[in-house]
């Protein structure tokens, strides 16, 4: 890759990062290309050299957000130097908690709705993979076995944690409140049952 291509790639990434902030602040409908140009410190004409339409820019933003989400979630889940409950809590926070207390709920809902047409399948697969990854962690650490007597599988426990985290995301007024709720859920699942 020559220096020009590397510079263009870095510039494009900077635009996507700036656009992410604008979309998270204003939503898809209310964000203009002028807003993004100002945030990226680029002219509107320069912005259009990288992205022909707001829709194309939004797709790039969503793709980057999903890539970041996947990376941070799996990084937290794969940390072998941290106990299972904390790994689960950190992974759930990476997946659900990233916008808690920082992004207006209506704006976030509008962004999700705007992204559904092109990203719903990918988001659904990521959720399924994440739940499967949590189930594998619960199995490999022996936490799932503790629940077998109660008739609960590792997949059911993982899905319950995922659902609890999703609910906490919508009910929490702050990141600290979200973290508290999720850590209670993970402590319940990773506690050893007494017969």
PDB file of C-alpha atoms in Angstrom:
ATOM      1  CA  UNK A   1       0.000   0.000   0.000  1.00  0.00           C
ATOM      2  CA  UNK A   2       1.461   3.353  -0.972  1.00  0.00           C
ATOM      3  CA  UNK A   3       1.463   6.404   1.278  1.00  0.00           C
ATOM      4  CA  UNK A   4      -1.420   7.991  -0.650  1.00  0.00           C
ATOM      5  CA  UNK A   5      -3.651   4.929  -0.167  1.00  0.00           C
ATOM      6  CA  UNK A   6      -2.664   4.674   3.498  1.00  0.00           C
ATOM      7  CA  UNK A   7      -3.441   8.360   4.004  1.00  0.00           C
ATOM      8  CA  UNK A   8      -6.800   7.978   2.242  1.00  0.00           C
ATOM      9  CA  UNK A   9      -7.653   4.968   4.381  1.00  0.00           C
ATOM     10  CA  UNK A  10      -6.749   6.821   7.569  1.00  0.00           C
ATOM     11  CA  UNK A  11      -8.775   9.831   6.435  1.00  0.00           C
ATOM     12  CA  UNK A  12     -11.762   7.625   5.630  1.00  0.00           C
ATOM     13  CA  UNK A  13     -11.520   5.985   9.064  1.00  0.00           C
ATOM     14  CA  UNK A  14     -11.396   9.432  10.684  1.00  0.00           C
ATOM     15  CA  UNK A  15     -14.513  10.456   8.792  1.00  0.00           C
ATOM     16  CA  UNK A  16     -16.330   7.294   9.906  1.00  0.00           C
ATOM     17  CA  UNK A  17     -15.346   7.926  13.538  1.00  0.00           C
ATOM     18  CA  UNK A  18     -16.509  11.545  13.347  1.00  0.00           C
ATOM     19  CA  UNK A  19     -19.738  10.474  11.646  1.00  0.00           C
ATOM     20  CA  UNK A  20     -20.331   7.914  14.392  1.00  0.00           C
ATOM     21  CA  UNK A  21     -20.329  10.690  16.972  1.00  0.00           C
ATOM     22  CA  UNK A  22     -22.683  12.809  14.875  1.00  0.00           C
ATOM     23  CA  UNK A  23     -25.129   9.961  14.266  1.00  0.00           C
ATOM     24  CA  UNK A  24     -25.095   9.005  17.953  1.00  0.00           C
ATOM     25  CA  UNK A  25     -25.789  12.600  18.893  1.00  0.00           C
ATOM     26  CA  UNK A  26     -28.463  13.529  16.347  1.00  0.00           C
ATOM     27  CA  UNK A  27     -29.719  10.235  14.883  1.00  0.00           C
ATOM     28  CA  UNK A  28     -29.727   9.225  11.232  1.00  0.00           C
ATOM     29  CA  UNK A  29     -32.514  11.494  10.009  1.00  0.00           C
ATOM     30  CA  UNK A  30     -31.303  14.667  11.714  1.00  0.00           C
ATOM     31  CA  UNK A  31     -27.611  14.267  10.923  1.00  0.00           C
ATOM     32  CA  UNK A  32     -26.590  16.154   7.813  1.00  0.00           C
ATOM     33  CA  UNK A  33     -23.488  15.699   5.714  1.00  0.00           C
ATOM     34  CA  UNK A  34     -22.593  19.238   6.831  1.00  0.00           C
ATOM     35  CA  UNK A  35     -22.664  18.036  10.472  1.00  0.00           C
ATOM     36  CA  UNK A  36     -20.309  15.198   9.594  1.00  0.00           C
ATOM     37  CA  UNK A  37     -18.011  17.434   7.555  1.00  0.00           C
ATOM     38  CA  UNK A  38     -17.676  19.839  10.491  1.00  0.00           C
ATOM     39  CA  UNK A  39     -17.039  16.996  12.953  1.00  0.00           C
ATOM     40  CA  UNK A  40     -14.439  15.451  10.633  1.00  0.00           C
ATOM     41  CA  UNK A  41     -12.852  18.851   9.890  1.00  0.00           C
ATOM     42  CA  UNK A  42     -13.264  18.370   6.160  1.00  0.00           C
ATOM     43  CA  UNK A  43     -15.154  20.240   3.473  1.00  0.00           C
ATOM     44  CA  UNK A  44     -18.484  18.867   2.290  1.00  0.00           C
ATOM     45  CA  UNK A  45     -16.930  18.361  -1.129  1.00  0.00           C
ATOM     46  CA  UNK A  46     -14.098  16.389   0.476  1.00  0.00           C
ATOM     47  CA  UNK A  47     -16.605  14.304   2.394  1.00  0.00           C
ATOM     48  CA  UNK A  48     -18.455  13.457  -0.822  1.00  0.00           C
ATOM     49  CA  UNK A  49     -15.184  12.229  -2.339  1.00  0.00           C
ATOM     50  CA  UNK A  50     -15.183   9.485   0.299  1.00  0.00           C
ATOM     51  CA  UNK A  51     -18.935   8.874   0.609  1.00  0.00           C
ATOM     52  CA  UNK A  52     -21.365   9.678  -2.187  1.00  0.00           C
ATOM     53  CA  UNK A  53     -24.441   9.655   0.075  1.00  0.00           C
ATOM     54  CA  UNK A  54     -25.412   9.898   3.701  1.00  0.00           C
ATOM     55  CA  UNK A  55     -26.763   6.348   3.421  1.00  0.00           C
ATOM     56  CA  UNK A  56     -23.366   5.040   2.262  1.00  0.00           C
ATOM     57  CA  UNK A  57     -21.696   6.848   5.147  1.00  0.00           C
ATOM     58  CA  UNK A  58     -24.232   5.446   7.609  1.00  0.00           C
ATOM     59  CA  UNK A  59     -23.572   1.904   6.331  1.00  0.00           C
ATOM     60  CA  UNK A  60     -19.850   2.418   6.906  1.00  0.00           C
ATOM     61  CA  UNK A  61     -20.550   3.725  10.417  1.00  0.00           C
ATOM     62  CA  UNK A  62     -22.746   0.740  11.274  1.00  0.00           C
ATOM     63  CA  UNK A  63     -20.167  -1.693   9.860  1.00  0.00           C
ATOM     64  CA  UNK A  64     -17.445  -0.085  11.990  1.00  0.00           C
ATOM     65  CA  UNK A  65     -19.654  -0.072  15.092  1.00  0.00           C
ATOM     66  CA  UNK A  66     -20.441  -3.771  14.619  1.00  0.00           C
ATOM     67  CA  UNK A  67     -16.765  -4.599  14.110  1.00  0.00           C
ATOM     68  CA  UNK A  68     -15.851  -2.655  17.265  1.00  0.00           C
ATOM     69  CA  UNK A  69     -18.693  -4.305  19.181  1.00  0.00           C
ATOM     70  CA  UNK A  70     -17.574  -7.775  18.155  1.00  0.00           C
ATOM     71  CA  UNK A  71     -13.935  -7.076  18.962  1.00  0.00           C
ATOM     72  CA  UNK A  72     -14.485  -5.616  22.440  1.00  0.00           C
ATOM     73  CA  UNK A  73     -17.108  -8.214  23.377  1.00  0.00           C
ATOM     74  CA  UNK A  74     -14.972 -11.205  22.449  1.00  0.00           C
ATOM     75  CA  UNK A  75     -11.854  -9.641  23.938  1.00  0.00           C
ATOM     76  CA  UNK A  76     -13.652  -9.411  27.299  1.00  0.00           C
ATOM     77  CA  UNK A  77     -15.129 -12.907  27.023  1.00  0.00           C
ATOM     78  CA  UNK A  78     -11.773 -14.493  26.127  1.00  0.00           C
ATOM     79  CA  UNK A  79      -9.789 -12.997  29.047  1.00  0.00           C
ATOM     80  CA  UNK A  80      -8.456 -16.080  30.818  1.00  0.00           C
ATOM     81  CA  UNK A  81      -6.789 -13.984  33.525  1.00  0.00           C
ATOM     82  CA  UNK A  82     -10.199 -12.863  34.854  1.00  0.00           C
ATOM     83  CA  UNK A  83     -12.750 -15.040  36.662  1.00  0.00           C
ATOM     84  CA  UNK A  84     -15.818 -16.155  34.712  1.00  0.00           C
ATOM     85  CA  UNK A  85     -18.385 -13.852  36.331  1.00  0.00           C
ATOM     86  CA  UNK A  86     -16.290 -10.779  35.662  1.00  0.00           C
ATOM     87  CA  UNK A  87     -15.571 -11.911  32.089  1.00  0.00           C
ATOM     88  CA  UNK A  88     -19.306 -12.274  31.495  1.00  0.00           C
ATOM     89  CA  UNK A  89     -20.073  -8.879  33.045  1.00  0.00           C
ATOM     90  CA  UNK A  90     -17.393  -7.134  30.981  1.00  0.00           C
ATOM     91  CA  UNK A  91     -18.493  -8.846  27.769  1.00  0.00           C
ATOM     92  CA  UNK A  92     -22.132  -7.937  28.402  1.00  0.00           C
ATOM     93  CA  UNK A  93     -21.119  -4.340  29.078  1.00  0.00           C
ATOM     94  CA  UNK A  94     -19.147  -4.273  25.834  1.00  0.00           C
ATOM     95  CA  UNK A  95     -22.176  -5.584  23.967  1.00  0.00           C
ATOM     96  CA  UNK A  96     -25.033  -3.694  25.629  1.00  0.00           C
ATOM     97  CA  UNK A  97     -23.600  -1.079  27.964  1.00  0.00           C
ATOM     98  CA  UNK A  98     -21.544   0.923  25.518  1.00  0.00           C
ATOM     99  CA  UNK A  99     -24.279   3.535  24.996  1.00  0.00           C
ATOM    100  CA  UNK A 100     -25.866   3.521  28.472  1.00  0.00           C
ATOM    101  CA  UNK A 101     -26.013   7.022  29.888  1.00  0.00           C
ATOM    102  CA  UNK A 102     -24.244   8.549  26.879  1.00  0.00           C
ATOM    103  CA  UNK A 103     -26.704   8.234  23.995  1.00  0.00           C
ATOM    104  CA  UNK A 104     -30.300   9.433  24.017  1.00  0.00           C
ATOM    105  CA  UNK A 105     -32.586   6.387  23.969  1.00  0.00           C
ATOM    106  CA  UNK A 106     -34.815   7.787  21.231  1.00  0.00           C
ATOM    107  CA  UNK A 107     -31.794   8.545  19.050  1.00  0.00           C
ATOM    108  CA  UNK A 108     -30.374   5.066  19.609  1.00  0.00           C
ATOM    109  CA  UNK A 109     -33.722   3.455  18.810  1.00  0.00           C
ATOM    110  CA  UNK A 110     -33.977   5.489  15.602  1.00  0.00           C
ATOM    111  CA  UNK A 111     -30.444   4.445  14.601  1.00  0.00           C
ATOM    112  CA  UNK A 112     -31.255   0.768  15.154  1.00  0.00           C
ATOM    113  CA  UNK A 113     -34.431   1.144  13.127  1.00  0.00           C
ATOM    114  CA  UNK A 114     -32.508   2.849  10.304  1.00  0.00           C
ATOM    115  CA  UNK A 115     -29.885   0.079  10.277  1.00  0.00           C
ATOM    116  CA  UNK A 116     -32.328  -2.850  10.311  1.00  0.00           C
ATOM    117  CA  UNK A 117     -32.746  -3.015   6.541  1.00  0.00           C
ATOM    118  CA  UNK A 118     -29.089  -3.834   5.939  1.00  0.00           C
ATOM    119  CA  UNK A 119     -27.678  -4.994   9.287  1.00  0.00           C
ATOM    120  CA  UNK A 120     -30.408  -7.016  11.025  1.00  0.00           C
ATOM    121  CA  UNK A 121     -29.106 -10.421   9.921  1.00  0.00           C
ATOM    122  CA  UNK A 122     -25.562  -9.582  10.966  1.00  0.00           C
ATOM    123  CA  UNK A 123     -26.706  -8.213  14.345  1.00  0.00           C
ATOM    124  CA  UNK A 124     -28.813 -11.334  14.948  1.00  0.00           C
ATOM    125  CA  UNK A 125     -25.864 -13.620  14.111  1.00  0.00           C
ATOM    126  CA  UNK A 126     -23.625 -11.637  16.459  1.00  0.00           C
ATOM    127  CA  UNK A 127     -26.168 -12.029  19.272  1.00  0.00           C
ATOM    128  CA  UNK A 128     -26.401 -15.778  18.641  1.00  0.00           C
ATOM    129  CA  UNK A 129     -22.601 -16.145  18.562  1.00  0.00           C
ATOM    130  CA  UNK A 130     -22.262 -14.125  21.755  1.00  0.00           C
ATOM    131  CA  UNK A 131     -24.859 -16.215  23.613  1.00  0.00           C
ATOM    132  CA  UNK A 132     -23.127 -19.378  22.366  1.00  0.00           C
ATOM    133  CA  UNK A 133     -19.780 -17.985  23.550  1.00  0.00           C
ATOM    134  CA  UNK A 134     -21.187 -17.257  27.005  1.00  0.00           C
ATOM    135  CA  UNK A 135     -22.672 -20.765  27.138  1.00  0.00           C
ATOM    136  CA  UNK A 136     -19.282 -22.230  26.228  1.00  0.00           C
ATOM    137  CA  UNK A 137     -17.635 -20.205  29.003  1.00  0.00           C
ATOM    138  CA  UNK A 138     -20.233 -21.327  31.540  1.00  0.00           C
ATOM    139  CA  UNK A 139     -19.661 -24.932  30.458  1.00  0.00           C
ATOM    140  CA  UNK A 140     -15.862 -24.797  30.438  1.00  0.00           C
ATOM    141  CA  UNK A 141     -15.710 -23.193  33.885  1.00  0.00           C
ATOM    142  CA  UNK A 142     -18.175 -25.669  35.428  1.00  0.00           C
ATOM    143  CA  UNK A 143     -20.825 -23.053  36.199  1.00  0.00           C
ATOM    144  CA  UNK A 144     -23.358 -24.644  33.855  1.00  0.00           C
ATOM    145  CA  UNK A 145     -22.971 -28.032  35.546  1.00  0.00           C
ATOM    146  CA  UNK A 146     -24.054 -26.485  38.844  1.00  0.00           C
ATOM    147  CA  UNK A 147     -27.433 -25.679  37.270  1.00  0.00           C
ATOM    148  CA  UNK A 148     -28.095 -29.076  35.682  1.00  0.00           C
ATOM    149  CA  UNK A 149     -30.000 -30.230  38.766  1.00  0.00           C
ATOM    150  CA  UNK A 150     -32.358 -27.298  38.282  1.00  0.00           C
ATOM    151  CA  UNK A 151     -32.960 -28.419  34.698  1.00  0.00           C
ATOM    152  CA  UNK A 152     -31.196 -25.443  33.115  1.00  0.00           C
ATOM    153  CA  UNK A 153     -28.754 -25.743  30.236  1.00  0.00           C
ATOM    154  CA  UNK A 154     -25.721 -23.588  29.562  1.00  0.00           C
ATOM    155  CA  UNK A 155     -27.559 -22.101  26.561  1.00  0.00           C
ATOM    156  CA  UNK A 156     -30.545 -21.157  28.745  1.00  0.00           C
ATOM    157  CA  UNK A 157     -28.310 -19.577  31.368  1.00  0.00           C
ATOM    158  CA  UNK A 158     -26.421 -17.599  28.723  1.00  0.00           C
ATOM    159  CA  UNK A 159     -29.642 -16.434  27.063  1.00  0.00           C
ATOM    160  CA  UNK A 160     -30.975 -15.361  30.459  1.00  0.00           C
ATOM    161  CA  UNK A 161     -27.833 -13.282  31.073  1.00  0.00           C
ATOM    162  CA  UNK A 162     -28.113 -11.732  27.621  1.00  0.00           C
ATOM    163  CA  UNK A 163     -31.770 -10.845  28.215  1.00  0.00           C
ATOM    164  CA  UNK A 164     -31.044  -9.452  31.686  1.00  0.00           C
ATOM    165  CA  UNK A 165     -28.299  -7.267  30.221  1.00  0.00           C
ATOM    166  CA  UNK A 166     -30.575  -6.037  27.428  1.00  0.00           C
ATOM    167  CA  UNK A 167     -33.234  -5.167  29.993  1.00  0.00           C
ATOM    168  CA  UNK A 168     -30.724  -3.422  32.226  1.00  0.00           C
ATOM    169  CA  UNK A 169     -29.596  -1.367  29.229  1.00  0.00           C
ATOM    170  CA  UNK A 170     -33.103   0.012  28.798  1.00  0.00           C
ATOM    171  CA  UNK A 171     -33.893   0.444  32.488  1.00  0.00           C
ATOM    172  CA  UNK A 172     -30.627   1.926  33.760  1.00  0.00           C
ATOM    173  CA  UNK A 173     -30.183   5.655  34.042  1.00  0.00           C
ATOM    174  CA  UNK A 174     -26.414   5.452  34.248  1.00  0.00           C
ATOM    175  CA  UNK A 175     -23.549   3.154  33.382  1.00  0.00           C
ATOM    176  CA  UNK A 176     -22.954   2.488  37.091  1.00  0.00           C
ATOM    177  CA  UNK A 177     -26.569   1.393  37.526  1.00  0.00           C
ATOM    178  CA  UNK A 178     -26.280  -0.847  34.449  1.00  0.00           C
ATOM    179  CA  UNK A 179     -23.049  -2.399  35.780  1.00  0.00           C
ATOM    180  CA  UNK A 180     -24.627  -3.085  39.167  1.00  0.00           C
ATOM    181  CA  UNK A 181     -27.611  -4.826  37.604  1.00  0.00           C
ATOM    182  CA  UNK A 182     -25.486  -6.938  35.264  1.00  0.00           C
ATOM    183  CA  UNK A 183     -23.072  -7.950  38.004  1.00  0.00           C
ATOM    184  CA  UNK A 184     -25.981  -9.136  40.153  1.00  0.00           C
ATOM    185  CA  UNK A 185     -27.198 -11.284  37.234  1.00  0.00           C
ATOM    186  CA  UNK A 186     -23.738 -12.735  36.586  1.00  0.00           C
ATOM    187  CA  UNK A 187     -23.194 -13.433  40.297  1.00  0.00           C
ATOM    188  CA  UNK A 188     -26.461 -15.336  40.444  1.00  0.00           C
ATOM    189  CA  UNK A 189     -25.517 -17.505  37.455  1.00  0.00           C
ATOM    190  CA  UNK A 190     -21.919 -18.102  38.562  1.00  0.00           C
ATOM    191  CA  UNK A 191     -22.765 -18.845  42.190  1.00  0.00           C
ATOM    192  CA  UNK A 192     -22.576 -22.488  43.157  1.00  0.00           C
ATOM    193  CA  UNK A 193     -25.936 -23.951  44.003  1.00  0.00           C
ATOM    194  CA  UNK A 194     -26.347 -25.777  47.242  1.00  0.00           C
ATOM    195  CA  UNK A 195     -28.424 -28.953  47.101  1.00  0.00           C
TER     196      UNK A 195
END
